[in-house]
Every structure is written in C-alpha cells, then in structure tokens.
mmCIF file of C-alpha atoms and ligand atoms in Angstrom:
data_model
loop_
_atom_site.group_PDB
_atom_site.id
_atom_site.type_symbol
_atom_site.label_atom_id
_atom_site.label_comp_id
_atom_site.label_asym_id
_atom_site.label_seq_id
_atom_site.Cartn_x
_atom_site.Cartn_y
_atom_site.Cartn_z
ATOM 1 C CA UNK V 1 0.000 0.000 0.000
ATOM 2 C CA UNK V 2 1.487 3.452 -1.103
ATOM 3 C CA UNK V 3 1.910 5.843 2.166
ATOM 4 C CA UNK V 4 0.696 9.705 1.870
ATOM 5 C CA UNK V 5 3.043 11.389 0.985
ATOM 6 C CA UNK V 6 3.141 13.683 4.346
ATOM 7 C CA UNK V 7 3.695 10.837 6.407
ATOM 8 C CA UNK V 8 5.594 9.971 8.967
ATOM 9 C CA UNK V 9 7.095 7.760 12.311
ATOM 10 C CA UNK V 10 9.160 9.905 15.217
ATOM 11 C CA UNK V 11 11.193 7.919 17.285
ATOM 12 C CA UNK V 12 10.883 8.972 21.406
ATOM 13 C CA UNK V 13 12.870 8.600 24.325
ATOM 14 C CA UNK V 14 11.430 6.113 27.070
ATOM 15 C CA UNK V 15 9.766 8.939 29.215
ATOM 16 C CA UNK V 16 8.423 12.098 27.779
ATOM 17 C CA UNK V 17 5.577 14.433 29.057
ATOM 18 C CA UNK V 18 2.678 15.120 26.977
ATOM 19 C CA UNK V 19 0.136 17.096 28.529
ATOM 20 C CA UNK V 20 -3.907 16.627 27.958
ATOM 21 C CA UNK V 21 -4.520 18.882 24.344
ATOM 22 C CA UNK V 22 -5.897 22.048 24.269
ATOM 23 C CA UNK V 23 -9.025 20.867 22.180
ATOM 24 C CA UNK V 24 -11.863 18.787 23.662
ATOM 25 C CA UNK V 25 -10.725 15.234 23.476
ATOM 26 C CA UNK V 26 -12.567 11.901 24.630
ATOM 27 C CA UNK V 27 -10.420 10.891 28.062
ATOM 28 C CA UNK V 28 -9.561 7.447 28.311
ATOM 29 C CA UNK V 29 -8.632 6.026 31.762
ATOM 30 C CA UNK V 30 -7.932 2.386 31.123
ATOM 31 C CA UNK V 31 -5.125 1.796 34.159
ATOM 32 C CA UNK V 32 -7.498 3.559 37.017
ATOM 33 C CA UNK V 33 -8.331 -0.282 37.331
ATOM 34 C CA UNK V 34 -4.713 -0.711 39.197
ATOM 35 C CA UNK V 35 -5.437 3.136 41.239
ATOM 36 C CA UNK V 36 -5.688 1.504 44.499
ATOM 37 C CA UNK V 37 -6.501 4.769 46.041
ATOM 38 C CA UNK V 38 -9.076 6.137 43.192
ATOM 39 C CA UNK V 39 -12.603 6.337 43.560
ATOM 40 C CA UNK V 40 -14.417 3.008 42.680
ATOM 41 C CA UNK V 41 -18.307 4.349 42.489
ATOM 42 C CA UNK V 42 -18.931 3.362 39.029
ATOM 43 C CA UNK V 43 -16.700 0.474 38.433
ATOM 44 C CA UNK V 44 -17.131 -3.352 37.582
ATOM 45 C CA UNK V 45 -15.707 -6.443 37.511
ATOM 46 C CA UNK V 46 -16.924 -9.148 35.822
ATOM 47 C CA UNK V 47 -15.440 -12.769 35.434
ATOM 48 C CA UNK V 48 -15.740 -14.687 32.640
ATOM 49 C CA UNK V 49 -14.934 -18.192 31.991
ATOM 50 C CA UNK V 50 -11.177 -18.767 31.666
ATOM 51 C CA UNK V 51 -8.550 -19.129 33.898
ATOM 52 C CA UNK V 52 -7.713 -15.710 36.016
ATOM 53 C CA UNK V 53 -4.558 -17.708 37.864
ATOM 54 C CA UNK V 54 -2.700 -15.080 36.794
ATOM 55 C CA UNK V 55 -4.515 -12.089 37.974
ATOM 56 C CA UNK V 56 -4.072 -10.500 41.166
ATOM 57 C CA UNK V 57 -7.315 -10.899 42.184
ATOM 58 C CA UNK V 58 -6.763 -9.987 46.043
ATOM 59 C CA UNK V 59 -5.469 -6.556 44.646
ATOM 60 C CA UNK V 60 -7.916 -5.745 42.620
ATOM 61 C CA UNK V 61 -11.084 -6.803 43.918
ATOM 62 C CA UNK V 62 -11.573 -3.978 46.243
ATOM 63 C CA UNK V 63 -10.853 -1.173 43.771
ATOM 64 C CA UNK V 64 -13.949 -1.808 41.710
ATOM 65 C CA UNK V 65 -17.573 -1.385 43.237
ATOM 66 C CA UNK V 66 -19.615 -4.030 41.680
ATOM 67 C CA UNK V 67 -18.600 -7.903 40.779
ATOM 68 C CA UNK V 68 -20.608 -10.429 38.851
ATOM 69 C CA UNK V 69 -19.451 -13.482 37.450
ATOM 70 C CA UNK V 70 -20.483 -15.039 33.868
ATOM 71 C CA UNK V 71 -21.772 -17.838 34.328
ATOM 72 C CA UNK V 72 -18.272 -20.692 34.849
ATOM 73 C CA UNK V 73 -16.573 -17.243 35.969
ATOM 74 C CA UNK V 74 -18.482 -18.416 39.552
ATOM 75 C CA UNK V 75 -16.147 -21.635 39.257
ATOM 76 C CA UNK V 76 -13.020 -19.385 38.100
ATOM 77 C CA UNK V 77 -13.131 -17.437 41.091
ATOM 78 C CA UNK V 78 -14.015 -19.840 43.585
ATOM 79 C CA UNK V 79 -10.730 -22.261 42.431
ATOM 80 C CA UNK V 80 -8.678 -19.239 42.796
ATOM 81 C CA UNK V 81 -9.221 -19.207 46.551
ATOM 82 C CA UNK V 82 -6.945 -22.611 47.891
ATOM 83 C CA UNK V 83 -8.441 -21.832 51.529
ATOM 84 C CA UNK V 84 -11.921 -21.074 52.585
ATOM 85 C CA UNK V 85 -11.291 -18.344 55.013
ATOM 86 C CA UNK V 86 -10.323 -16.260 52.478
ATOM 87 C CA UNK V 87 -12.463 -17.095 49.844
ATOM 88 C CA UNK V 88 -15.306 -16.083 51.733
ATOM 89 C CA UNK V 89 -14.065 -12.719 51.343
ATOM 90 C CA UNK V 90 -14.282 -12.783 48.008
ATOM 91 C CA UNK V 91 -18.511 -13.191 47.022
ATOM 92 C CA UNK V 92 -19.834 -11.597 43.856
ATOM 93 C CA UNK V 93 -22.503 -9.524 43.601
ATOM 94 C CA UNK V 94 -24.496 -11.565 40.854
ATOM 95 C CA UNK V 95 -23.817 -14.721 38.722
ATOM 96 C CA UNK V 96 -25.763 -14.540 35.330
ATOM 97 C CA UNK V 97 -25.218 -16.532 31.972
ATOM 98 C CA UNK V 98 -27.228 -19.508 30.697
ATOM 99 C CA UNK V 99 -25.679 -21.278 33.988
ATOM 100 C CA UNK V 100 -24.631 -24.185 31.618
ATOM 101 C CA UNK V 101 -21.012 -24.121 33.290
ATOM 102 C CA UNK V 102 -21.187 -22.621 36.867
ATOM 103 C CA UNK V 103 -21.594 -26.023 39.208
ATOM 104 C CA UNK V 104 -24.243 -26.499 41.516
ATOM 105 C CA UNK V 105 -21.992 -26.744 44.090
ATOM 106 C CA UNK V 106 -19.729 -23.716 43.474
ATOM 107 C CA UNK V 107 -23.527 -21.952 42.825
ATOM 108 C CA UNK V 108 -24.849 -22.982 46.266
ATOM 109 C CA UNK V 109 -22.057 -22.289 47.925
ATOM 110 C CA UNK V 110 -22.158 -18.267 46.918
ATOM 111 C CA UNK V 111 -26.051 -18.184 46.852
ATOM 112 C CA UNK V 112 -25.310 -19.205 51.123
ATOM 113 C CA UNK V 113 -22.781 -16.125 51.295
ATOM 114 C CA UNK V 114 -25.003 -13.959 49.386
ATOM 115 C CA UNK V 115 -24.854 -13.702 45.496
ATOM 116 C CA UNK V 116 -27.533 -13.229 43.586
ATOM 117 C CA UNK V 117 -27.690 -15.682 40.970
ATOM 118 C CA UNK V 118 -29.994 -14.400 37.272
ATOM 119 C CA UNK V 119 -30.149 -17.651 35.397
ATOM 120 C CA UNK V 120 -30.956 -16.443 31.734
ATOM 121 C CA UNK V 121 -31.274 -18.962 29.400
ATOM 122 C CA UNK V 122 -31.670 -17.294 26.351
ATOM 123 C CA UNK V 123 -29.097 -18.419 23.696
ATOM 124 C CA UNK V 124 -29.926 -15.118 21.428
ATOM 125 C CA UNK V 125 -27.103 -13.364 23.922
ATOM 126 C CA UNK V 126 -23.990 -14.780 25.398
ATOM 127 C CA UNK V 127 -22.737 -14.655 28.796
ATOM 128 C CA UNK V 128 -20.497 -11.370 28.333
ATOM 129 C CA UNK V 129 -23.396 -9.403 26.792
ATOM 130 C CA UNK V 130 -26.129 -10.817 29.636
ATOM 131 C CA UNK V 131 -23.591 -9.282 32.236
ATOM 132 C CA UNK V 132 -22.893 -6.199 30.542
ATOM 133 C CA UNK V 133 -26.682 -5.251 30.501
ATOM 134 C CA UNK V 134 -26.735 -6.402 34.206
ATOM 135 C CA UNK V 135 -24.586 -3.835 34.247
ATOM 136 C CA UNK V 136 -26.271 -1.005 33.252
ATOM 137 C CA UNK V 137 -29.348 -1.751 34.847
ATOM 138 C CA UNK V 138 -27.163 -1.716 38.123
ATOM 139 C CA UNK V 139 -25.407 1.730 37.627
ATOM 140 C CA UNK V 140 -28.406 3.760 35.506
ATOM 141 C CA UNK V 141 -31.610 3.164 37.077
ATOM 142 C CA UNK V 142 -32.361 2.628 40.916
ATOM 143 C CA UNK V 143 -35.933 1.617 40.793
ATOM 144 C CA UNK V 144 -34.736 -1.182 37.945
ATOM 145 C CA UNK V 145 -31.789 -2.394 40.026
ATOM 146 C CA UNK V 146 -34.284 -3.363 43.067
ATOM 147 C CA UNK V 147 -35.800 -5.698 40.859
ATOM 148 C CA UNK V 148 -32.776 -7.540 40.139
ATOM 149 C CA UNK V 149 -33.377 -8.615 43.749
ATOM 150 C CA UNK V 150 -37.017 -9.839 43.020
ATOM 151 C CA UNK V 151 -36.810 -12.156 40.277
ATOM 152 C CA UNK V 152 -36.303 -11.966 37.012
ATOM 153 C CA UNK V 153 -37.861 -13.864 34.340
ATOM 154 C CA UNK V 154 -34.783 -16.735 33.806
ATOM 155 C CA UNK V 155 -35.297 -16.851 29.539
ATOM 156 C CA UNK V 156 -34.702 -13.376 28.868
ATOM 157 C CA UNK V 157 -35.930 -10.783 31.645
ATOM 158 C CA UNK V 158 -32.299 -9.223 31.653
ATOM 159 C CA UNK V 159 -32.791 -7.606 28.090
ATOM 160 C CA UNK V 160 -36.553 -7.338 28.974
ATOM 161 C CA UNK V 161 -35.789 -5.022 31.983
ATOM 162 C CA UNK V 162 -32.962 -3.308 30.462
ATOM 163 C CA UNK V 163 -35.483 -2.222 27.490
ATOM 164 C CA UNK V 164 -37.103 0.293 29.988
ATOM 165 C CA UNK V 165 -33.679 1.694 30.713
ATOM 166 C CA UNK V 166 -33.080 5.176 30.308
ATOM 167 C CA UNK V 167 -29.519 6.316 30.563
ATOM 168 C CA UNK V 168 -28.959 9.903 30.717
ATOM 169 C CA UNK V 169 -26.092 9.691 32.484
ATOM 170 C CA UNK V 170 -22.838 11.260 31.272
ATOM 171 C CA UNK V 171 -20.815 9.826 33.566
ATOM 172 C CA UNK V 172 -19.125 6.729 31.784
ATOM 173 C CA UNK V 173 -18.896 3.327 33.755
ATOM 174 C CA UNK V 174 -16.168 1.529 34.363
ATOM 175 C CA UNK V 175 -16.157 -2.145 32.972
ATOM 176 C CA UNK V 176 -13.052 -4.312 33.579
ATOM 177 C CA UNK V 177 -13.506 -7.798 32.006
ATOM 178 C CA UNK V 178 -11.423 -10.769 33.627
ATOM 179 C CA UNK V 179 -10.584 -13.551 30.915
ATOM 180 C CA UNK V 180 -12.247 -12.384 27.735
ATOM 181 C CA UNK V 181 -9.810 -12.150 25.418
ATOM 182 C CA UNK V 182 -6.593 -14.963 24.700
ATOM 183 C CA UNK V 183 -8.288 -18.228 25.815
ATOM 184 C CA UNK V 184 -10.950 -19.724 22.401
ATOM 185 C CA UNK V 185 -10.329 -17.700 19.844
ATOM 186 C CA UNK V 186 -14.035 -17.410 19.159
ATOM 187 C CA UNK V 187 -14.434 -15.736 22.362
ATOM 188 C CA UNK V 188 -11.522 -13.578 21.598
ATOM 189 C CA UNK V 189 -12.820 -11.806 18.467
ATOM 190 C CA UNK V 190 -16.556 -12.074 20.049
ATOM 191 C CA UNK V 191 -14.694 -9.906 23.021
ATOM 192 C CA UNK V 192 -13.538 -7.773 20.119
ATOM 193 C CA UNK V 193 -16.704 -7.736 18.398
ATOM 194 C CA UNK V 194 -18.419 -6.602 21.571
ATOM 195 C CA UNK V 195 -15.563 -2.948 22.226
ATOM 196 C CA UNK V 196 -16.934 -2.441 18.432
ATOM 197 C CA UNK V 197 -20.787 -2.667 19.103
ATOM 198 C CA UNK V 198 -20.630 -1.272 22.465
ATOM 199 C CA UNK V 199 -19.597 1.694 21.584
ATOM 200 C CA UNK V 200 -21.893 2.492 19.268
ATOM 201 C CA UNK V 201 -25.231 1.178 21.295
ATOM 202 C CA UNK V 202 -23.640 2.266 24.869
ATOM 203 C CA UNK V 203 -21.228 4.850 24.613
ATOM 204 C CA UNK V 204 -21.122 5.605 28.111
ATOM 205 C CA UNK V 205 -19.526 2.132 28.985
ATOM 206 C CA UNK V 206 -15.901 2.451 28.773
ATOM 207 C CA UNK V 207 -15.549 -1.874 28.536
ATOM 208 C CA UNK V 208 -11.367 -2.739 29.169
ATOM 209 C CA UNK V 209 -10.530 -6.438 28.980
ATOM 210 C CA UNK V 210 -7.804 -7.451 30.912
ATOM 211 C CA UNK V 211 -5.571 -10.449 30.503
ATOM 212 C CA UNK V 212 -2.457 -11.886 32.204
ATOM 213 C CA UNK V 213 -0.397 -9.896 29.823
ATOM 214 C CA UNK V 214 -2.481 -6.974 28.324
ATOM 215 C CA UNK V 215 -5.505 -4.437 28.815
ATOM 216 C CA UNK V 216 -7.414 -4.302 25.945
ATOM 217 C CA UNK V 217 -9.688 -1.311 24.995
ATOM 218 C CA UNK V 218 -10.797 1.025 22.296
ATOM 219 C CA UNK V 219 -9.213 4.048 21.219
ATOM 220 C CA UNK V 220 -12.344 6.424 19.891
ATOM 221 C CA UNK V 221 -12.605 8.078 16.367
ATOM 222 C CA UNK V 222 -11.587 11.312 16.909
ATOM 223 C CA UNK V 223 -9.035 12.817 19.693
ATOM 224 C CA UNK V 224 -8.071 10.951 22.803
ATOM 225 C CA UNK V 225 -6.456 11.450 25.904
ATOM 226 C CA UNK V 226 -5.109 8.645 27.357
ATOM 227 C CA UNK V 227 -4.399 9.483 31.075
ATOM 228 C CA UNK V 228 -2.950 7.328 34.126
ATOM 229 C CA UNK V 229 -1.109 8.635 37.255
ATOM 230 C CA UNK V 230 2.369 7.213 36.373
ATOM 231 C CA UNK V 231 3.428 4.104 34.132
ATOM 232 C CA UNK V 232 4.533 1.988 37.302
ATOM 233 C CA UNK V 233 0.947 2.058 38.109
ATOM 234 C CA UNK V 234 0.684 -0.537 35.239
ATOM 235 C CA UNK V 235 3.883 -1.610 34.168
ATOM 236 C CA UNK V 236 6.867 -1.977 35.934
ATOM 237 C CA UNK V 237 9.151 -2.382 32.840
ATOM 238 C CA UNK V 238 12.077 0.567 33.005
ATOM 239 C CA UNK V 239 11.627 0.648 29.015
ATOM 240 C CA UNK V 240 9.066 2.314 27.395
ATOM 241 C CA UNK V 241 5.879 -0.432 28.447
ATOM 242 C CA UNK V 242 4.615 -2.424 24.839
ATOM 243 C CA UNK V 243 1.151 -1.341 23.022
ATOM 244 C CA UNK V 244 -0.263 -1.753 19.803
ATOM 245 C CA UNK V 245 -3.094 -0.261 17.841
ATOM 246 C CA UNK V 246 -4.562 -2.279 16.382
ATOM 247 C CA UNK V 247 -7.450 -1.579 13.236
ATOM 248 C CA UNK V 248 -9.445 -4.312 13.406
ATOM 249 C CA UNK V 249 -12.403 -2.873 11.981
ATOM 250 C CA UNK V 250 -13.160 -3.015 8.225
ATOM 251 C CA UNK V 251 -11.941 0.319 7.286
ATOM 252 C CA UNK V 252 -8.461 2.085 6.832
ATOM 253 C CA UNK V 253 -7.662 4.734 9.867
ATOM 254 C CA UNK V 254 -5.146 7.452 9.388
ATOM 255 C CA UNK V 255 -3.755 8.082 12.888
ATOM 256 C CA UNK V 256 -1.590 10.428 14.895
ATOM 257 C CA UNK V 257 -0.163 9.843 17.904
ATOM 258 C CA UNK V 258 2.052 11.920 20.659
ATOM 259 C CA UNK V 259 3.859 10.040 23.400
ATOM 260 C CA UNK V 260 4.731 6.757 21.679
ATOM 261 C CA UNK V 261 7.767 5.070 20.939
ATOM 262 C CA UNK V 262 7.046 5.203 17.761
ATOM 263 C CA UNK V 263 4.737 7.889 17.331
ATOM 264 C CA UNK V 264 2.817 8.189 13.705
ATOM 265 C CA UNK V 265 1.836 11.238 12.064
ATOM 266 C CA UNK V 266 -0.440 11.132 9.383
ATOM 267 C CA UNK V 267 -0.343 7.550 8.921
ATOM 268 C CA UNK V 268 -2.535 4.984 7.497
ATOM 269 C CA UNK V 269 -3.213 1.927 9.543
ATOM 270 C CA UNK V 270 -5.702 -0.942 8.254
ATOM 271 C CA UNK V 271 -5.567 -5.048 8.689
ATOM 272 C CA UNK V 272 -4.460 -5.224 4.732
ATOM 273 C CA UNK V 273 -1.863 -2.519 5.310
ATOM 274 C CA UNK V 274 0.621 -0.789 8.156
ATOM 275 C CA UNK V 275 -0.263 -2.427 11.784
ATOM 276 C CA UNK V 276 1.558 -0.336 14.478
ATOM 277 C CA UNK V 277 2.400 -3.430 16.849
ATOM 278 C CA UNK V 278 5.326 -3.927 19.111
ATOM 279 C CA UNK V 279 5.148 -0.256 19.799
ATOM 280 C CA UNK V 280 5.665 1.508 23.247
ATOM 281 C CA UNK V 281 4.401 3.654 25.252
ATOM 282 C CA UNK V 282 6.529 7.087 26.040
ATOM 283 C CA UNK V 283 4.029 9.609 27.644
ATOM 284 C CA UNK V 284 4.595 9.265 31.696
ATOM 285 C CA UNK V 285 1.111 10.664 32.519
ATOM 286 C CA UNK V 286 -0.603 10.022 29.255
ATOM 287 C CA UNK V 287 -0.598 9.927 25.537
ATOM 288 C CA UNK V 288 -2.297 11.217 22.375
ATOM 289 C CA UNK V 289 -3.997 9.250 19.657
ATOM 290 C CA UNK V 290 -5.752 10.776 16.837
ATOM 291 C CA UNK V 291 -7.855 8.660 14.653
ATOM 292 C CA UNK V 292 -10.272 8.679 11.810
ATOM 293 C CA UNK V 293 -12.289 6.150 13.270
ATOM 294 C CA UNK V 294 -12.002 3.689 16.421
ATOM 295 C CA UNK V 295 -9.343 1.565 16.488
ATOM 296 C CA UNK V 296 -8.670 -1.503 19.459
ATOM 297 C CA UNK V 297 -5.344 -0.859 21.309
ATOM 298 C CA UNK V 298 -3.733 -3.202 23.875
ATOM 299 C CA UNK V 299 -1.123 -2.184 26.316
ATOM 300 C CA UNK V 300 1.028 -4.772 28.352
ATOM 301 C CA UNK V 301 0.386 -5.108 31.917
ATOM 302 C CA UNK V 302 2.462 -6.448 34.655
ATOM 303 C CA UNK V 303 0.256 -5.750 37.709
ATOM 304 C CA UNK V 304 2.098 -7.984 40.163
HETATM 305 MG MG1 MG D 401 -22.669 -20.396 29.627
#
C-alpha cells in the first residue's frame, strides 16, 4: 500500500511528558483499574470463563464497586481461593449466563454467602453481553436495580428489563472484564466484536478487557487522551511499556499519535496494510492518539 506522501514515524525517548490537548478530546482512563486509592463508584468487575490464575485478584477486587461473574466465571473465582477463610471474602454480587457451566456446588455455595444468581437462558445473547446489561441496569436506574433482587424472568428478563432503561447519564462506567480475550479464539474476536458494538449502542460504557499480559480497549474516532497517574501504576518495565493499535475494523484509519515510541503522524493503519504493533508507550502521565475512526489498542500489563 502506497503511504501519503506527508507521512511519517518519530522515534521517542522512554519517558516524555505530553500534557492533555488544548481541544476537547474523549479521556480514556484504562489503568485507574490498578489506582488503588481512586474512587471506585462506578466500576465493575466481571469474570468470565477462563482461567484468572494469573490475575491478582486480592489486589484488585476492592478497587472496583460491583462484581458479577459469567456464568463458569463463579467456578473461576471460587478455584482461585486454595483456603476457605479467604475465599469467603471474596462473594460476587451476581452470577448470570445460561448457567450451563457454573456447578451447583460452586452456585450454592455463593447463593449461602449472598450472590444473587440471574439464570438467563436465552441463547440469542452470550454470557459477556447478559452481564454487561446487568450492568447497566445496576449503575443507571435505581428503581430497575431493586428488581434484580425480586426475580427476574430466567429466559430473557435481563434484556426485557434493560429495554425500559433510560440512561442519561454522562458519567461513563467503568467495565473491567477478567478472561475475555486470549483463551478460544471465538471468544476472543466475540470480546472484540463486543468494544466495536458497544460503543456504538452504549457509549457511556468504557468496557477494558484485561488479561495476564495486556488491557485491551478502544481508542475512539476522533481525539483521545489517554491518562494514568504514572506508568509503574501498570507496568513496571524501566523501558518504554509495549502497546499496539490495532485496526481491526473493516476500514483504513489514518492516525496520529504523541507520546509513543514510535509515534505516527499522518499515517494509514488498516488489517491489509501498516499495523503499528510492538510499539511503546513514552508519555509518563498520558498519551495522544488521533484517529479517523475507532481503532482496538492493547497495552502490556504487569500488575504484580
Ligand atoms: Mg454459559
């Protein structure tokens, strides 16, 4: 593929500032999941079915607000526990999903400590997108959220409910997914799929998968601030910490970037052209991206 003619890659030191921009810009928060001392009042975790071994759990369970496990995400989280003491302290909010992996034992045993469990046996949705409007209901509507605690209809009374939903609310939420993205490739690219869709039916859901060695998001058409306290806060690494962004999306994105290793100005990005992977990130309180239309970055984690 020919490049334009203006453009171009910059090579950066490790550690540079780069301060918000002086136009409005969409601000992107992705690492305030590792903030131990943010606020948490509109943040989620949810579980899903693959191994979370890796994760610190213990660390970052208290730094989000609400927790629900997808369905086998129950059984996930209570094999991460080896002793009983303190797995106890560890009880979700809700398990949802078509319940066709969660035990009955590892379901009893949560429903005694507390959980709510919202069997929904539709097969029209999957697990990931039952939770997600669980979700919303939960953060955008107080009268709806009270019936979450009364029943809902177990084929499809998530969606149902959610249809009355009105969200006015400009404050975004806060979604951190545990194992969505690196186990079945099916559920990888349905992950994907999902940071597409989202943002164009719920906007105000800011949805950040997070694996054993990445946090996954999406970078917004237009200009975005990426903005975390310091780099440690997410990766230890004394070089410049590994990202990519990545246009998975069926159309070519012309993107520029301030704060990157390699930062790209004017420069054409698409999955049958020029992929900026293996790139790093410079900025030590945040970085720029510019981009003609949404594009799915990653960013390597080390949150030991
Ligand atoms: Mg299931």
């Amino acid at each position: 593929m020919p490049e334009d003619e203006d453009s171009m890659v910059v090579e950066r030191p490790d550690d540079i500032e780069v301060p918000p921009p002086s136009e409005p810009y969409t601000l992107i928060e992705p690492f305030e999941f590792f903030n131990d001392s943010s606020g948490i009042s509109k943040k989620c975790l949810i579980i899903l079915n693959q191994s979370i071994r890796d994760m610190n759990l213990r660390r970052l369970w208290p730094n989000t607000r609400l927790h629900i496990c997808a369905d086998g995400g129950a059984n996930q989280l209570y094999d991460y526990f080896e002793h009983e003491n303190e797995r106890s302290k560890f009880v979700p909010d809700f398990i949802t999903g078509d319940c066709d992996s969660v035990t009955n034992e590892v379901k009893q045993y949560y429903i005694l400590k507390g959980t709510v469990v919202i069997p929904q046996y539709s097969q029209y949705s999957t697990d990931l997108t039952k939770s997600l409007m669980l979700t919303k209901i939960y953060f955008h509507s107080e009268t709806l959220r009270l019936k979450l605690y009364e029943g809902i209809e177990p084929d499809n009374g998530l969606s149902e409910l959610g249809q009355h939903l009105e969200v006015s609310v400009a404050t975004p939420v806060y979604v951190y997914m545990l194992g969505g993205i690196g186990g079945r490739f099916d559920q990888t690219i349905h992950s994907i799929n999902q940071l597409y869709k989202l943002n164009q039916s719920d906007p105000h859901l800011q949805i950040f998968f997070v694996s054993h060695s990445d946090m996954i998001f999406l970078i917004k058409k237009g200009l975005n601030y990426i903005q975390y306290e310091r780099k440690s806060l997410f990766n230890t690494s004394k070089k410049a910490p590994i990202c990519g962004l990545l246009p998975l999306s069926n159309t070519p994105i012309t993107l520029n970037t301030h704060g990157l290793k390699y930062d790209v100005i004017n420069w054409t990005s698409s999955m049958v052209g020029n992929v900026s992977s293996s790139n790093g990130i410079c900025g030590t309180n945040g970085f720029i991206v510019n981009a003609t239309d949404d594009i799915v970055m990653n960013a390597s984690i080390d949150h030991y």
